PDB file of C-alpha atoms in Angstrom:
ATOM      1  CA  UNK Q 286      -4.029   7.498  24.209  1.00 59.00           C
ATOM      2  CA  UNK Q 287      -2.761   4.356  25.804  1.00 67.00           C
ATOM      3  CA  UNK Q 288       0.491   2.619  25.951  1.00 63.00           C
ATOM      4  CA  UNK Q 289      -0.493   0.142  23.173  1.00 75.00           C
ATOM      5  CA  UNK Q 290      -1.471   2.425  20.557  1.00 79.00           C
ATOM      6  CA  UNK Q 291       1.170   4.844  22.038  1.00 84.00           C
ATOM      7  CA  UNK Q 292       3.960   2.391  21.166  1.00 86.00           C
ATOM      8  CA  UNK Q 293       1.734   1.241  17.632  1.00 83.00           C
ATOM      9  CA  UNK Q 294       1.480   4.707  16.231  1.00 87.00           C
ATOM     10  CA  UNK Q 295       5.521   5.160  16.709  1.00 90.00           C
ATOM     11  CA  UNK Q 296       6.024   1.573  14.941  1.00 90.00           C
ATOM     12  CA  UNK Q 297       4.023   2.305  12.384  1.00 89.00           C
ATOM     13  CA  UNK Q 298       5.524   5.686  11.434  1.00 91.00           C
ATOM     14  CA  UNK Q 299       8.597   4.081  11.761  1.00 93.00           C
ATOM     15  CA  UNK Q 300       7.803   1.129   9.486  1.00 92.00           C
ATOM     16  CA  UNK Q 301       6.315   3.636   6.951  1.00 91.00           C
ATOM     17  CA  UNK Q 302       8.881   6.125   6.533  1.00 93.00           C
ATOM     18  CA  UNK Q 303      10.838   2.905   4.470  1.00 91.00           C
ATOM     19  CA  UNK Q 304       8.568   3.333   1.451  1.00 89.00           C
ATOM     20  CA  UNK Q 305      10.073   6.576   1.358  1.00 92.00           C
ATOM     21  CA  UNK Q 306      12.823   7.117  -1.052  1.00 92.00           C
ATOM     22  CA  UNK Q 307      15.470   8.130   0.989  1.00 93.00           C
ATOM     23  CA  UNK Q 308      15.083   5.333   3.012  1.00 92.00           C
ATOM     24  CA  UNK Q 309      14.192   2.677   0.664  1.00 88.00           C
ATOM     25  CA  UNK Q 310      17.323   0.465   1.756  1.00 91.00           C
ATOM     26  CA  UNK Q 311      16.265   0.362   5.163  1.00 94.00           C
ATOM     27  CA  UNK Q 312      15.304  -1.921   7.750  1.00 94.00           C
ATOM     28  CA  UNK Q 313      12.920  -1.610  10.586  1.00 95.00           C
ATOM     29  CA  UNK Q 314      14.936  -3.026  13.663  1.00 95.00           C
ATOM     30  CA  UNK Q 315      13.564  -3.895  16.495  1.00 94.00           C
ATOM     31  CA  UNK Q 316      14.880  -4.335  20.200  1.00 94.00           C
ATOM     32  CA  UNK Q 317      12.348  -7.439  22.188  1.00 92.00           C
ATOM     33  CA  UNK Q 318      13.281  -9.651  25.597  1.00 91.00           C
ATOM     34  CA  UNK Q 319      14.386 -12.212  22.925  1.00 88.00           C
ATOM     35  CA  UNK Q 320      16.830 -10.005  21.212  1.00 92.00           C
ATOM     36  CA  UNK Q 321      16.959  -7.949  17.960  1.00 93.00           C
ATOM     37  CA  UNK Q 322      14.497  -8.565  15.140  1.00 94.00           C
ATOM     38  CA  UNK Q 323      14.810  -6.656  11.527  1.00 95.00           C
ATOM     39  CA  UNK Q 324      12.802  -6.588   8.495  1.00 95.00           C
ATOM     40  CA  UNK Q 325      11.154  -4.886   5.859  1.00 93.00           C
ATOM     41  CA  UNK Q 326       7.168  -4.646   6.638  1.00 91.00           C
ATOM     42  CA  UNK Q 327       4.671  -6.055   4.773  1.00 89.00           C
ATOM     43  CA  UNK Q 328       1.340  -3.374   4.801  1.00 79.00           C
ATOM     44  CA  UNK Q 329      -0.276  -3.835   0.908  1.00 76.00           C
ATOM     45  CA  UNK Q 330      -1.070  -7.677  -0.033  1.00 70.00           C
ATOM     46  CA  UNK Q 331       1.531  -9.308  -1.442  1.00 68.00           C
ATOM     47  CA  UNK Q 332      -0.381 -12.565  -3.696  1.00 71.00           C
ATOM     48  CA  UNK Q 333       3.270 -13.007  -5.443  1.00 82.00           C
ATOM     49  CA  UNK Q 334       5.321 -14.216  -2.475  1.00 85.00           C
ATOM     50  CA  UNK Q 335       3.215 -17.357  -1.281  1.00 85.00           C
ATOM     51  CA  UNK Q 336       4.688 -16.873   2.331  1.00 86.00           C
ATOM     52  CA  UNK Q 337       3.598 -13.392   2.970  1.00 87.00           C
ATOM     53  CA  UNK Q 338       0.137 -14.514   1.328  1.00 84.00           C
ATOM     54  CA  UNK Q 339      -0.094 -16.831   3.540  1.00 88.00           C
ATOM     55  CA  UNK Q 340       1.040 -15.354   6.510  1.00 86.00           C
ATOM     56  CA  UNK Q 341      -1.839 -11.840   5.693  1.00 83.00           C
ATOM     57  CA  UNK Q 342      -4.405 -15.180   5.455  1.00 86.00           C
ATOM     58  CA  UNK Q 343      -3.354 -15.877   8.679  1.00 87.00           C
ATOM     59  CA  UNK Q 344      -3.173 -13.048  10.550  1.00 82.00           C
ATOM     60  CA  UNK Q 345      -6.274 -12.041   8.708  1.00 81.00           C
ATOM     61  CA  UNK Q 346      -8.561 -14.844   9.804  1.00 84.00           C
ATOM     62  CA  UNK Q 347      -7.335 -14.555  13.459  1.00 83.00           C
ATOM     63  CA  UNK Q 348      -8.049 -11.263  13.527  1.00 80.00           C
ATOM     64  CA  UNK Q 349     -11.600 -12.237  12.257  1.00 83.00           C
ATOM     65  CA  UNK Q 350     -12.535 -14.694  14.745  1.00 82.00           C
ATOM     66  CA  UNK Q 351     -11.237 -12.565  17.914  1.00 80.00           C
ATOM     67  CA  UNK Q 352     -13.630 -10.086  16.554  1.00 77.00           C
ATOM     68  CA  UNK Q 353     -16.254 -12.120  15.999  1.00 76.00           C
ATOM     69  CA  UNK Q 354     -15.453 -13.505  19.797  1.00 77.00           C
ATOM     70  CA  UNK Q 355     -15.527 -10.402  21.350  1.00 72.00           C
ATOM     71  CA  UNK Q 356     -19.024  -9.213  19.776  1.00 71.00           C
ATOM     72  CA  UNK Q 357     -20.713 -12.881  20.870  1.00 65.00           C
ATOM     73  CA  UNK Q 358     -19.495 -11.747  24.047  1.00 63.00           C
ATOM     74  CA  UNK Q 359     -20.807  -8.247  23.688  1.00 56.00           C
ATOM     75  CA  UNK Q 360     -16.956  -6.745  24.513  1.00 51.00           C
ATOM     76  CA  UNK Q 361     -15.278  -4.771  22.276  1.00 49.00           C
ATOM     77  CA  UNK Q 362     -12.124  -6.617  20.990  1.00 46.00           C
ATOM     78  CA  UNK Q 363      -9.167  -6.367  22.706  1.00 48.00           C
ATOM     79  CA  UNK Q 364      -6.510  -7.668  20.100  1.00 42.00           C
ATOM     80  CA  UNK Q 365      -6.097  -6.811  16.137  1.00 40.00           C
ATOM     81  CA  UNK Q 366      -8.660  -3.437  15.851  1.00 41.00           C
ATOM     82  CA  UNK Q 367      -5.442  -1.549  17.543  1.00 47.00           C
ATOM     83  CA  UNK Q 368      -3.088  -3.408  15.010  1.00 57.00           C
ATOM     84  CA  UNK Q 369      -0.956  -5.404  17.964  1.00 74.00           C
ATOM     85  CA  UNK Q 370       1.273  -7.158  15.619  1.00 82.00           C
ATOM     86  CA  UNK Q 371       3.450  -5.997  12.670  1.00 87.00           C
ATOM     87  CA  UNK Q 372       4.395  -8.450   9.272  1.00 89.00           C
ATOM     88  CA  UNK Q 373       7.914  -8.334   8.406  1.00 93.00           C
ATOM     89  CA  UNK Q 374       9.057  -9.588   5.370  1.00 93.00           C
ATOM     90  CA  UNK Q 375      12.984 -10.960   4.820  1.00 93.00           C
ATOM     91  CA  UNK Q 376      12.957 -10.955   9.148  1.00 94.00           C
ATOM     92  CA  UNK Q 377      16.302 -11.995  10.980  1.00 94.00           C
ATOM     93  CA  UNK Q 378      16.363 -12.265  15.012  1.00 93.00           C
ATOM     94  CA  UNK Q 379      19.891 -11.888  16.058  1.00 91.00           C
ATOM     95  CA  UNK Q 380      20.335 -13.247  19.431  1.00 89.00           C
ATOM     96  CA  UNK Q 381      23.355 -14.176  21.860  1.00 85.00           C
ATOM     97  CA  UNK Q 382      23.153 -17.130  19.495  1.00 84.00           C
ATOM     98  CA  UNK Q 383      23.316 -17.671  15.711  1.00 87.00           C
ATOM     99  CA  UNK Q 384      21.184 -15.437  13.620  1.00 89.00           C
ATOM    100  CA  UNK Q 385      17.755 -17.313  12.495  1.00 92.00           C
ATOM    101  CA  UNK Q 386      16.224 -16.012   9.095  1.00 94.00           C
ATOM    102  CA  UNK Q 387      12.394 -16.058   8.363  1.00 94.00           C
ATOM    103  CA  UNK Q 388      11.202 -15.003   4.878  1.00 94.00           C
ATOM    104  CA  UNK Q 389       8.289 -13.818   6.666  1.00 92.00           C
ATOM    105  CA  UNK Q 390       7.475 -13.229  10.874  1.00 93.00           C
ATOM    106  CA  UNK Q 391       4.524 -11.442  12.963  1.00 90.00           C
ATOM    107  CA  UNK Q 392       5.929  -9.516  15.495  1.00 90.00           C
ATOM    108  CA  UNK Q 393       3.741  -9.099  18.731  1.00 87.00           C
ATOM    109  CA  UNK Q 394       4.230  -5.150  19.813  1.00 84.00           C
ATOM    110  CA  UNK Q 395       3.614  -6.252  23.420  1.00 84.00           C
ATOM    111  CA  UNK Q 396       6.714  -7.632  23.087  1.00 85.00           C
ATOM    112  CA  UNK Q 397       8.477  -4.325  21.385  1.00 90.00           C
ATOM    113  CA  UNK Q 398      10.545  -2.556  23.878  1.00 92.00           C
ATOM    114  CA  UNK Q 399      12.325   0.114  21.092  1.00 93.00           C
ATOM    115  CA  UNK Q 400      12.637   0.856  17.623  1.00 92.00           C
ATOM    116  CA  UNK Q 401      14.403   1.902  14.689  1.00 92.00           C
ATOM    117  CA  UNK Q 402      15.918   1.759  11.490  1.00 93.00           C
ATOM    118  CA  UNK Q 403      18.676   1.720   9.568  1.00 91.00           C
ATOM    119  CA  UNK Q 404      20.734  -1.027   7.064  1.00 88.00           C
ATOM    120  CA  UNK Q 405      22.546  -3.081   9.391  1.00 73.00           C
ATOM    121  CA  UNK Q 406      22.969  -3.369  13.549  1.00 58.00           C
ATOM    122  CA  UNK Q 407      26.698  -1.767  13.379  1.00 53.00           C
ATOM    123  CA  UNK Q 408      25.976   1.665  11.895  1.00 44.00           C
ATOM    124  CA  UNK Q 409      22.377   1.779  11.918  1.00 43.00           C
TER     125      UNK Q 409
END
């Protein structure tokens, strides 16, 4: 198994085991070059919040055309098949500067260096 779907198979089991009950209050946190992002993430469409419906349209179209790019080019796609990005829904980066809030934020796992969760950075 490589790296990539090494480090996506973790994330994912990571970011799943918050729809279970015990950990419903949860956060997935995770540690990037650019500093700490959190957030709850987004796997089922969501058509009632118009940002993460926008953002799956998004992501979902991109995904579509690098596919469709790779087979005019007779490669097998290199981005989206191994699910390289995460959605996170209610997302915070907390940097050496203020904290910036996004109701909704695709995370790039090439850019994922740990993870975790818990409800908050101080007792995780």
């Amino acid at each position: 198994m490589s790296l990539s779907l090494t480090k996506m198979a973790v994330l994912t089991g990571y970011a799943n085991t918050i729809s279970l009950k015990e950990f419903a209050k949860n956060r997935l946190f995770l540690v990037t070059p650019a500093g700490m992002i959190s957030g709850i993430p987004v796997f089922d469409e969501e058509n009632s919040n118009p940002n993460i419906a926008v953002a799956q349209t998004v992501n979902s179209s991109a995904l579509k055309a690098v596919s469709k790019a790779a087979s005019a080019e007779e490669e097998s796609p290199q981005t989206g098949e191994s699910c390289e990005f995460i959605l996170l829904k209610d997302a915070r980066l907390e940097t050496t500067s203020p904290v910036v809030n996004f109701p909704v934020l695709t995370v790039f796992c090439d850019q994922i260096i740990a993870v975790t969760l818990g409800t908050d950075l101080t007792n995780g």
